[in-house]
Amino acid sequence: MIVAVNEEVEKMAKDARKRLANEAQSRIEGRKYVRSFAIQMKSYFGGLEKEAIIYSKKPGLTQLLEKGHKVGNRGATTRAFPHFLPINEWLSTEFPKRIADRINKIK
């Protein structure tokens, strides 16, 4: 059962990365930024538990795009492009469903 859950974690990470790239592509112009998304898999307890971290290799740009930032001395701010937030919300609803379905298939 642990192996099935770990496989599902890897699948969800790949799906989330694809969705994130599509979301960013639709909101932000810049192929280099979209291509900079990566997945880092971490294992704990001798490989019994896995964790997936999706991140951008350009972290400063991610913060500026996600939240917006001030421009010049006038106090004007740029528009924010929240592209990680929709993926995070999707993962929080979809991941438990997929894990439950995967466990039910095993039983």
CSV table of N, CA, C and O in Angstrom, one decimal:
chain,number,residue,atom,x,y,z
A,1,MET,N,0.8,-1.2,0.0
A,1,MET,CA,0.0,0.0,0.0
A,1,MET,C,0.9,1.3,0.0
A,1,MET,O,0.5,2.2,-0.6
A,2,ILE,N,2.0,1.2,0.7
A,2,ILE,CA,2.9,2.4,0.8
A,2,ILE,C,3.5,2.7,-0.6
A,2,ILE,O,3.6,3.8,-1.0
A,3,VAL,N,3.8,1.6,-1.3
A,3,VAL,CA,4.3,1.8,-2.7
A,3,VAL,C,3.3,2.5,-3.6
A,3,VAL,O,3.6,3.4,-4.4
A,4,ALA,N,2.0,2.1,-3.5
A,4,ALA,CA,1.0,2.7,-4.3
A,4,ALA,C,0.8,4.2,-4.0
A,4,ALA,O,0.6,5.0,-4.9
A,5,VAL,N,0.9,4.5,-2.7
A,5,VAL,CA,0.7,5.9,-2.3
A,5,VAL,C,1.9,6.7,-2.8
A,5,VAL,O,1.8,7.8,-3.3
A,6,ASN,N,3.1,6.2,-2.7
A,6,ASN,CA,4.3,6.9,-3.2
A,6,ASN,C,4.2,7.0,-4.7
A,6,ASN,O,4.6,8.1,-5.3
A,7,GLU,N,3.7,6.0,-5.5
A,7,GLU,CA,3.6,6.2,-6.9
A,7,GLU,C,2.6,7.3,-7.2
A,7,GLU,O,2.7,8.1,-8.2
A,8,GLU,N,1.5,7.4,-6.4
A,8,GLU,CA,0.5,8.4,-6.6
A,8,GLU,C,1.1,9.8,-6.4
A,8,GLU,O,0.7,10.8,-7.0
A,9,VAL,N,2.0,9.9,-5.4
A,9,VAL,CA,2.6,11.2,-5.1
A,9,VAL,C,3.4,11.6,-6.3
A,9,VAL,O,3.4,12.8,-6.7
A,10,GLU,N,4.2,10.7,-6.9
A,10,GLU,CA,5.0,11.0,-8.1
A,10,GLU,C,4.1,11.4,-9.3
A,10,GLU,O,4.4,12.4,-10.0
A,11,LYS,N,3.0,10.7,-9.5
A,11,LYS,CA,2.0,11.1,-10.6
A,11,LYS,C,1.4,12.5,-10.3
A,11,LYS,O,1.3,13.3,-11.3
A,12,MET,N,1.0,12.7,-9.1
A,12,MET,CA,0.4,14.0,-8.8
A,12,MET,C,1.4,15.1,-9.0
A,12,MET,O,1.1,16.2,-9.4
A,13,ALA,N,2.6,14.9,-8.6
A,13,ALA,CA,3.7,15.9,-8.8
A,13,ALA,C,3.9,16.3,-10.3
A,13,ALA,O,4.0,17.4,-10.6
A,14,LYS,N,3.9,15.2,-11.1
A,14,LYS,CA,4.0,15.5,-12.5
A,14,LYS,C,2.8,16.2,-13.1
A,14,LYS,O,3.0,17.1,-13.9
A,15,ASP,N,1.6,15.8,-12.7
A,15,ASP,CA,0.4,16.5,-13.1
A,15,ASP,C,0.4,17.9,-12.7
A,15,ASP,O,0.0,18.8,-13.5
A,16,ALA,N,0.8,18.2,-11.4
A,16,ALA,CA,0.8,19.5,-10.9
A,16,ALA,C,1.8,20.4,-11.7
A,16,ALA,O,1.5,21.6,-11.9
A,17,ARG,N,3.0,19.8,-12.0
A,17,ARG,CA,4.0,20.6,-12.7
A,17,ARG,C,3.4,21.0,-14.1
A,17,ARG,O,3.6,22.1,-14.6
A,18,LYS,N,2.8,20.1,-14.8
A,18,LYS,CA,2.2,20.4,-16.1
A,18,LYS,C,1.1,21.4,-16.0
A,18,LYS,O,1.0,22.4,-16.8
A,19,ARG,N,0.2,21.3,-15.0
A,19,ARG,CA,-0.8,22.3,-14.8
A,19,ARG,C,-0.2,23.7,-14.4
A,19,ARG,O,-0.7,24.7,-14.9
A,20,LEU,N,0.8,23.7,-13.6
A,20,LEU,CA,1.5,24.9,-13.3
A,20,LEU,C,2.1,25.6,-14.5
A,20,LEU,O,2.0,26.8,-14.7
A,21,ALA,N,2.7,24.8,-15.3
A,21,ALA,CA,3.3,25.4,-16.6
A,21,ALA,C,2.2,25.9,-17.5
A,21,ALA,O,2.4,27.0,-18.0
A,22,ASN,N,1.1,25.2,-17.6
A,22,ASN,CA,0.0,25.7,-18.4
A,22,ASN,C,-0.6,27.0,-17.8
A,22,ASN,O,-0.9,27.9,-18.5
A,23,GLU,N,-0.8,27.0,-16.5
A,23,GLU,CA,-1.3,28.2,-15.8
A,23,GLU,C,-0.4,29.4,-16.0
A,23,GLU,O,-0.9,30.5,-16.3
A,24,ALA,N,0.9,29.2,-15.8
A,24,ALA,CA,1.8,30.3,-15.9
A,24,ALA,C,1.9,30.7,-17.4
A,24,ALA,O,2.0,31.9,-17.7
A,25,GLN,N,1.9,29.8,-18.3
A,25,GLN,CA,1.9,30.1,-19.7
A,25,GLN,C,0.8,31.0,-20.1
A,25,GLN,O,0.9,31.9,-20.9
A,26,SER,N,-0.4,30.7,-19.6
A,26,SER,CA,-1.6,31.5,-20.0
A,26,SER,C,-1.6,32.9,-19.3
A,26,SER,O,-2.2,33.8,-19.8
A,27,ARG,N,-0.9,33.1,-18.2
A,27,ARG,CA,-0.9,34.4,-17.5
A,27,ARG,C,0.4,35.2,-17.8
A,27,ARG,O,0.4,36.4,-17.6
A,28,ILE,N,1.5,34.5,-18.0
A,28,ILE,CA,2.8,35.2,-18.0
A,28,ILE,C,3.5,34.9,-19.3
A,28,ILE,O,3.6,33.7,-19.8
A,29,GLU,N,4.1,35.9,-20.0
A,29,GLU,CA,4.9,35.7,-21.1
A,29,GLU,C,6.3,35.4,-20.7
A,29,GLU,O,6.8,36.2,-19.9
A,30,GLY,N,6.9,34.4,-21.2
A,30,GLY,CA,8.3,34.1,-20.8
A,30,GLY,C,8.5,32.6,-20.7
A,30,GLY,O,8.2,32.0,-19.7
A,31,ARG,N,9.0,32.0,-21.8
A,31,ARG,CA,9.2,30.6,-21.9
A,31,ARG,C,10.2,30.1,-20.9
A,31,ARG,O,10.1,29.0,-20.3
A,32,LYS,N,11.3,30.9,-20.6
A,32,LYS,CA,12.3,30.5,-19.7
A,32,LYS,C,11.8,30.3,-18.3
A,32,LYS,O,12.1,29.4,-17.6
A,33,TYR,N,10.9,31.2,-17.9
A,33,TYR,CA,10.3,31.1,-16.6
A,33,TYR,C,9.4,29.8,-16.5
A,33,TYR,O,9.5,29.0,-15.5
A,34,VAL,N,8.6,29.6,-17.5
A,34,VAL,CA,7.7,28.4,-17.5
A,34,VAL,C,8.5,27.1,-17.5
A,34,VAL,O,8.2,26.2,-16.8
A,35,ARG,N,9.6,27.1,-18.2
A,35,ARG,CA,10.5,25.9,-18.3
A,35,ARG,C,11.3,25.7,-17.0
A,35,ARG,O,11.9,24.7,-16.8
A,36,SER,N,11.4,26.7,-16.2
A,36,SER,CA,12.2,26.6,-15.0
A,36,SER,C,11.5,25.8,-13.9
A,36,SER,O,12.2,25.6,-12.8
A,37,PHE,N,10.3,25.4,-14.0
A,37,PHE,CA,9.6,24.6,-13.0
A,37,PHE,C,10.2,23.2,-12.9
A,37,PHE,O,10.4,22.6,-13.9
A,38,ALA,N,10.5,22.8,-11.7
A,38,ALA,CA,11.1,21.5,-11.5
A,38,ALA,C,10.4,20.8,-10.3
A,38,ALA,O,9.8,21.4,-9.5
A,39,ILE,N,10.7,19.5,-10.3
A,39,ILE,CA,10.1,18.6,-9.2
A,39,ILE,C,11.3,18.0,-8.5
A,39,ILE,O,12.2,17.5,-9.1
A,40,GLN,N,11.3,18.1,-7.2
A,40,GLN,CA,12.3,17.5,-6.3
A,40,GLN,C,11.6,16.5,-5.4
A,40,GLN,O,10.7,16.8,-4.7
A,41,MET,N,12.0,15.2,-5.6
A,41,MET,CA,11.4,14.1,-4.7
A,41,MET,C,12.3,13.9,-3.5
A,41,MET,O,13.5,13.7,-3.7
A,42,LYS,N,11.7,13.8,-2.4
A,42,LYS,CA,12.5,13.5,-1.2
A,42,LYS,C,11.9,12.2,-0.5
A,42,LYS,O,10.7,12.1,-0.5
A,43,SER,N,12.7,11.4,0.0
A,43,SER,CA,12.3,10.2,0.6
A,43,SER,C,12.7,10.2,2.1
A,43,SER,O,13.7,10.7,2.5
A,44,TYR,N,11.8,9.7,2.9
A,44,TYR,CA,12.0,9.6,4.4
A,44,TYR,C,11.8,8.2,4.8
A,44,TYR,O,11.1,7.4,4.2
A,45,PHE,N,12.3,7.8,6.0
A,45,PHE,CA,12.1,6.5,6.6
A,45,PHE,C,12.5,5.4,5.6
A,45,PHE,O,11.8,4.4,5.4
A,46,GLY,N,13.7,5.5,5.0
A,46,GLY,CA,14.2,4.5,4.1
A,46,GLY,C,13.3,4.3,2.9
A,46,GLY,O,13.2,3.2,2.4
A,47,GLY,N,12.7,5.4,2.4
A,47,GLY,CA,11.9,5.3,1.2
A,47,GLY,C,10.5,5.0,1.4
A,47,GLY,O,9.7,4.8,0.5
A,48,LEU,N,10.1,4.8,2.7
A,48,LEU,CA,8.7,4.5,2.9
A,48,LEU,C,7.7,5.7,2.7
A,48,LEU,O,6.5,5.5,2.5
A,49,GLU,N,8.2,6.9,2.9
A,49,GLU,CA,7.4,8.0,2.7
A,49,GLU,C,8.1,9.0,1.7
A,49,GLU,O,9.3,9.3,1.8
A,50,LYS,N,7.3,9.5,0.7
A,50,LYS,CA,7.9,10.4,-0.3
A,50,LYS,C,7.2,11.7,-0.2
A,50,LYS,O,6.0,11.8,0.2
A,51,GLU,N,7.9,12.7,-0.6
A,51,GLU,CA,7.4,14.1,-0.6
A,51,GLU,C,7.9,14.7,-1.9
A,51,GLU,O,9.0,14.5,-2.4
A,52,ALA,N,7.0,15.4,-2.6
A,52,ALA,CA,7.3,16.1,-3.8
A,52,ALA,C,7.3,17.6,-3.6
A,52,ALA,O,6.3,18.1,-3.0
A,53,ILE,N,8.3,18.3,-4.1
A,53,ILE,CA,8.4,19.7,-4.0
A,53,ILE,C,8.5,20.2,-5.4
A,53,ILE,O,9.4,19.9,-6.2
A,54,ILE,N,7.5,21.1,-5.7
A,54,ILE,CA,7.5,21.7,-7.1
A,54,ILE,C,8.0,23.2,-6.9
A,54,ILE,O,7.4,23.9,-6.0
A,55,TYR,N,9.0,23.6,-7.6
A,55,TYR,CA,9.6,24.9,-7.4
A,55,TYR,C,10.0,25.5,-8.7
A,55,TYR,O,10.1,24.8,-9.7
A,56,SER,N,10.3,26.7,-8.7
A,56,SER,CA,10.9,27.4,-9.9
A,56,SER,C,12.4,27.6,-9.6
A,56,SER,O,12.8,27.9,-8.5
A,57,LYS,N,13.2,27.4,-10.6
A,57,LYS,CA,14.6,27.6,-10.5
A,57,LYS,C,15.0,29.1,-10.5
A,57,LYS,O,16.1,29.5,-10.4
A,58,LYS,N,13.9,29.9,-10.7
A,58,LYS,CA,14.1,31.4,-10.6
A,58,LYS,C,13.2,31.9,-9.5
A,58,LYS,O,12.2,32.5,-9.7
A,59,PRO,N,13.6,31.7,-8.2
A,59,PRO,CA,12.7,31.9,-7.1
A,59,PRO,C,12.4,33.4,-6.9
A,59,PRO,O,11.3,33.7,-6.5
A,60,GLY,N,13.3,34.3,-7.1
A,60,GLY,CA,13.0,35.7,-7.0
A,60,GLY,C,11.9,36.2,-7.9
A,60,GLY,O,11.0,37.0,-7.5
A,61,LEU,N,11.9,35.7,-9.1
A,61,LEU,CA,10.9,36.1,-10.1
A,61,LEU,C,9.5,35.5,-9.7
A,61,LEU,O,8.5,36.1,-9.8
A,62,THR,N,9.5,34.3,-9.1
A,62,THR,CA,8.2,33.7,-8.6
A,62,THR,C,7.6,34.6,-7.6
A,62,THR,O,6.4,34.9,-7.7
A,63,GLN,N,8.3,35.1,-6.6
A,63,GLN,CA,7.8,35.9,-5.6
A,63,GLN,C,7.2,37.2,-6.2
A,63,GLN,O,6.1,37.7,-5.9
A,64,LEU,N,7.9,37.8,-7.1
A,64,LEU,CA,7.5,39.1,-7.7
A,64,LEU,C,6.2,38.9,-8.6
A,64,LEU,O,5.3,39.7,-8.5
A,65,LEU,N,6.2,37.8,-9.3
A,65,LEU,CA,5.0,37.5,-10.1
A,65,LEU,C,3.8,37.1,-9.3
A,65,LEU,O,2.6,37.5,-9.6
A,66,GLU,N,4.0,36.3,-8.3
A,66,GLU,CA,2.9,35.8,-7.5
A,66,GLU,C,2.2,36.9,-6.7
A,66,GLU,O,1.0,37.0,-6.5
A,67,LYS,N,3.0,37.8,-6.1
A,67,LYS,CA,2.5,38.8,-5.2
A,67,LYS,C,2.4,40.2,-5.8
A,67,LYS,O,1.8,41.1,-5.2
A,68,GLY,N,3.1,40.5,-6.9
A,68,GLY,CA,3.3,41.8,-7.4
A,68,GLY,C,4.4,42.5,-6.6
A,68,GLY,O,4.9,42.0,-5.6
A,69,HIS,N,4.8,43.7,-7.1
A,69,HIS,CA,5.9,44.4,-6.4
A,69,HIS,C,5.7,45.9,-6.7
A,69,HIS,O,5.0,46.3,-7.6
A,70,LYS,N,6.4,46.7,-5.9
A,70,LYS,CA,6.4,48.2,-6.1
A,70,LYS,C,7.3,48.6,-7.3
A,70,LYS,O,8.4,47.9,-7.5
A,71,VAL,N,6.9,49.6,-7.9
A,71,VAL,CA,7.7,50.1,-9.1
A,71,VAL,C,8.1,51.6,-8.8
A,71,VAL,O,7.2,52.4,-8.6
A,72,GLY,N,9.4,51.9,-8.8
A,72,GLY,CA,9.8,53.2,-8.7
A,72,GLY,C,9.6,53.8,-7.3
A,72,GLY,O,9.2,53.1,-6.3
A,73,ASN,N,9.7,55.1,-7.2
A,73,ASN,CA,9.5,55.8,-5.9
A,73,ASN,C,8.1,56.3,-5.7
A,73,ASN,O,7.8,56.8,-4.6
A,74,ARG,N,7.3,56.1,-6.6
A,74,ARG,CA,5.9,56.7,-6.5
A,74,ARG,C,4.9,55.8,-5.7
A,74,ARG,O,3.8,56.2,-5.4
A,75,GLY,N,5.3,54.6,-5.4
A,75,GLY,CA,4.5,53.7,-4.7
A,75,GLY,C,3.5,52.9,-5.5
A,75,GLY,O,2.7,52.2,-5.0
A,76,ALA,N,3.6,53.0,-6.8
A,76,ALA,CA,2.8,52.2,-7.7
A,76,ALA,C,3.2,50.7,-7.6
A,76,ALA,O,4.4,50.4,-7.3
A,77,THR,N,2.2,49.8,-7.8
A,77,THR,CA,2.5,48.4,-7.7
A,77,THR,C,2.1,47.7,-9.0
A,77,THR,O,1.2,48.2,-9.7
A,78,THR,N,2.8,46.7,-9.3
A,78,THR,CA,2.5,45.9,-10.5
A,78,THR,C,1.4,44.9,-10.2
A,78,THR,O,1.1,44.6,-9.1
A,79,ARG,N,0.8,44.4,-11.3
A,79,ARG,CA,-0.3,43.5,-11.1
A,79,ARG,C,0.3,42.1,-10.7
A,79,ARG,O,1.3,41.7,-11.2
A,80,ALA,N,-0.4,41.4,-9.8
A,80,ALA,CA,0.1,40.1,-9.4
A,80,ALA,C,-0.5,39.0,-10.4
A,80,ALA,O,-1.6,39.2,-10.9
A,81,PHE,N,0.3,38.0,-10.6
A,81,PHE,CA,-0.1,36.9,-11.4
A,81,PHE,C,-0.1,35.6,-10.5
A,81,PHE,O,0.9,34.9,-10.6
A,82,PRO,N,-1.1,35.4,-9.7
A,82,PRO,CA,-1.1,34.2,-8.9
A,82,PRO,C,-1.2,32.9,-9.7
A,82,PRO,O,-2.3,32.5,-10.1
A,83,HIS,N,-0.1,32.2,-9.9
A,83,HIS,CA,-0.2,31.0,-10.7
A,83,HIS,C,0.1,29.8,-9.8
A,83,HIS,O,-0.3,28.7,-10.2
A,84,PHE,N,0.7,29.9,-8.7
A,84,PHE,CA,0.9,28.8,-7.8
A,84,PHE,C,-0.4,28.5,-7.0
A,84,PHE,O,-0.7,27.3,-6.6
A,85,LEU,N,-1.1,29.5,-6.6
A,85,LEU,CA,-2.3,29.4,-5.8
A,85,LEU,C,-3.4,28.4,-6.4
A,85,LEU,O,-3.8,27.6,-5.7
A,86,PRO,N,-3.7,28.6,-7.6
A,86,PRO,CA,-4.7,27.7,-8.2
A,86,PRO,C,-4.3,26.2,-8.2
A,86,PRO,O,-5.1,25.3,-7.9
A,87,ILE,N,-3.0,26.0,-8.4
A,87,ILE,CA,-2.5,24.6,-8.4
A,87,ILE,C,-2.5,24.1,-7.0
A,87,ILE,O,-2.8,22.9,-6.8
A,88,ASN,N,-2.2,24.9,-6.0
A,88,ASN,CA,-2.2,24.4,-4.6
A,88,ASN,C,-3.6,24.1,-4.2
A,88,ASN,O,-3.8,23.1,-3.5
A,89,GLU,N,-4.6,24.9,-4.6
A,89,GLU,CA,-6.0,24.6,-4.3
A,89,GLU,C,-6.4,23.3,-5.0
A,89,GLU,O,-7.1,22.5,-4.4
A,90,TRP,N,-6.0,23.1,-6.2
A,90,TRP,CA,-6.4,21.9,-7.0
A,90,TRP,C,-5.8,20.6,-6.3
A,90,TRP,O,-6.5,19.6,-6.1
A,91,LEU,N,-4.5,20.7,-5.9
A,91,LEU,CA,-3.9,19.6,-5.2
A,91,LEU,C,-4.5,19.3,-3.8
A,91,LEU,O,-4.7,18.1,-3.5
A,92,SER,N,-5.0,20.3,-3.1
A,92,SER,CA,-5.6,20.1,-1.8
A,92,SER,C,-6.9,19.3,-1.9
A,92,SER,O,-7.3,18.6,-1.0
A,93,THR,N,-7.6,19.4,-3.1
A,93,THR,CA,-8.8,18.7,-3.2
A,93,THR,C,-8.6,17.4,-4.0
A,93,THR,O,-9.3,16.4,-3.7
A,94,GLU,N,-7.7,17.4,-5.0
A,94,GLU,CA,-7.6,16.2,-5.8
A,94,GLU,C,-6.7,15.1,-5.2
A,94,GLU,O,-7.0,13.9,-5.4
A,95,PHE,N,-5.7,15.5,-4.4
A,95,PHE,CA,-4.8,14.5,-3.9
A,95,PHE,C,-5.5,13.5,-2.9
A,95,PHE,O,-5.3,12.3,-3.1
A,96,PRO,N,-6.3,14.0,-2.0
A,96,PRO,CA,-7.0,13.0,-1.1
A,96,PRO,C,-7.9,12.0,-1.9
A,96,PRO,O,-8.0,10.9,-1.5
A,97,LYS,N,-8.5,12.6,-2.9
A,97,LYS,CA,-9.4,11.7,-3.7
A,97,LYS,C,-8.6,10.6,-4.4
A,97,LYS,O,-9.0,9.4,-4.4
A,98,ARG,N,-7.5,11.0,-5.0
A,98,ARG,CA,-6.7,10.0,-5.7
A,98,ARG,C,-6.1,9.0,-4.8
A,98,ARG,O,-6.0,7.8,-5.1
A,99,ILE,N,-5.7,9.4,-3.6
A,99,ILE,CA,-5.1,8.4,-2.7
A,99,ILE,C,-6.2,7.5,-2.2
A,99,ILE,O,-6.0,6.3,-2.1
A,100,ALA,N,-7.4,8.0,-1.9
A,100,ALA,CA,-8.5,7.1,-1.5
A,100,ALA,C,-8.9,6.1,-2.6
A,100,ALA,O,-9.1,4.9,-2.3
A,101,ASP,N,-8.9,6.6,-3.8
A,101,ASP,CA,-9.2,5.7,-5.0
A,101,ASP,C,-8.2,4.6,-5.1
A,101,ASP,O,-8.5,3.5,-5.3
A,102,ARG,N,-6.9,5.0,-5.0
A,102,ARG,CA,-5.8,4.1,-5.1
A,102,ARG,C,-5.9,3.0,-4.0
A,102,ARG,O,-5.6,1.8,-4.2
A,103,ILE,N,-6.2,3.4,-2.8
A,103,ILE,CA,-6.3,2.5,-1.6
A,103,ILE,C,-7.4,1.5,-1.8
A,103,ILE,O,-7.3,0.3,-1.6
A,104,ASN,N,-8.6,2.1,-2.3
A,104,ASN,CA,-9.7,1.2,-2.6
A,104,ASN,C,-9.5,0.2,-3.7
A,104,ASN,O,-10.0,-0.9,-3.6
A,105,LYS,N,-8.7,0.5,-4.7
A,105,LYS,CA,-8.3,-0.4,-5.7
A,105,LYS,C,-7.5,-1.6,-5.1
A,105,LYS,O,-7.6,-2.7,-5.6
A,106,ILE,N,-6.7,-1.3,-4.2
A,106,ILE,CA,-5.8,-2.4,-3.6
A,106,ILE,C,-6.6,-3.3,-2.7
A,106,ILE,O,-6.4,-4.5,-2.7
A,107,LYS,N,-7.6,-2.8,-2.0
A,107,LYS,CA,-8.4,-3.6,-1.1
A,107,LYS,C,-9.3,-4.6,-1.9
A,107,LYS,O,-9.7,-5.1,-2.7
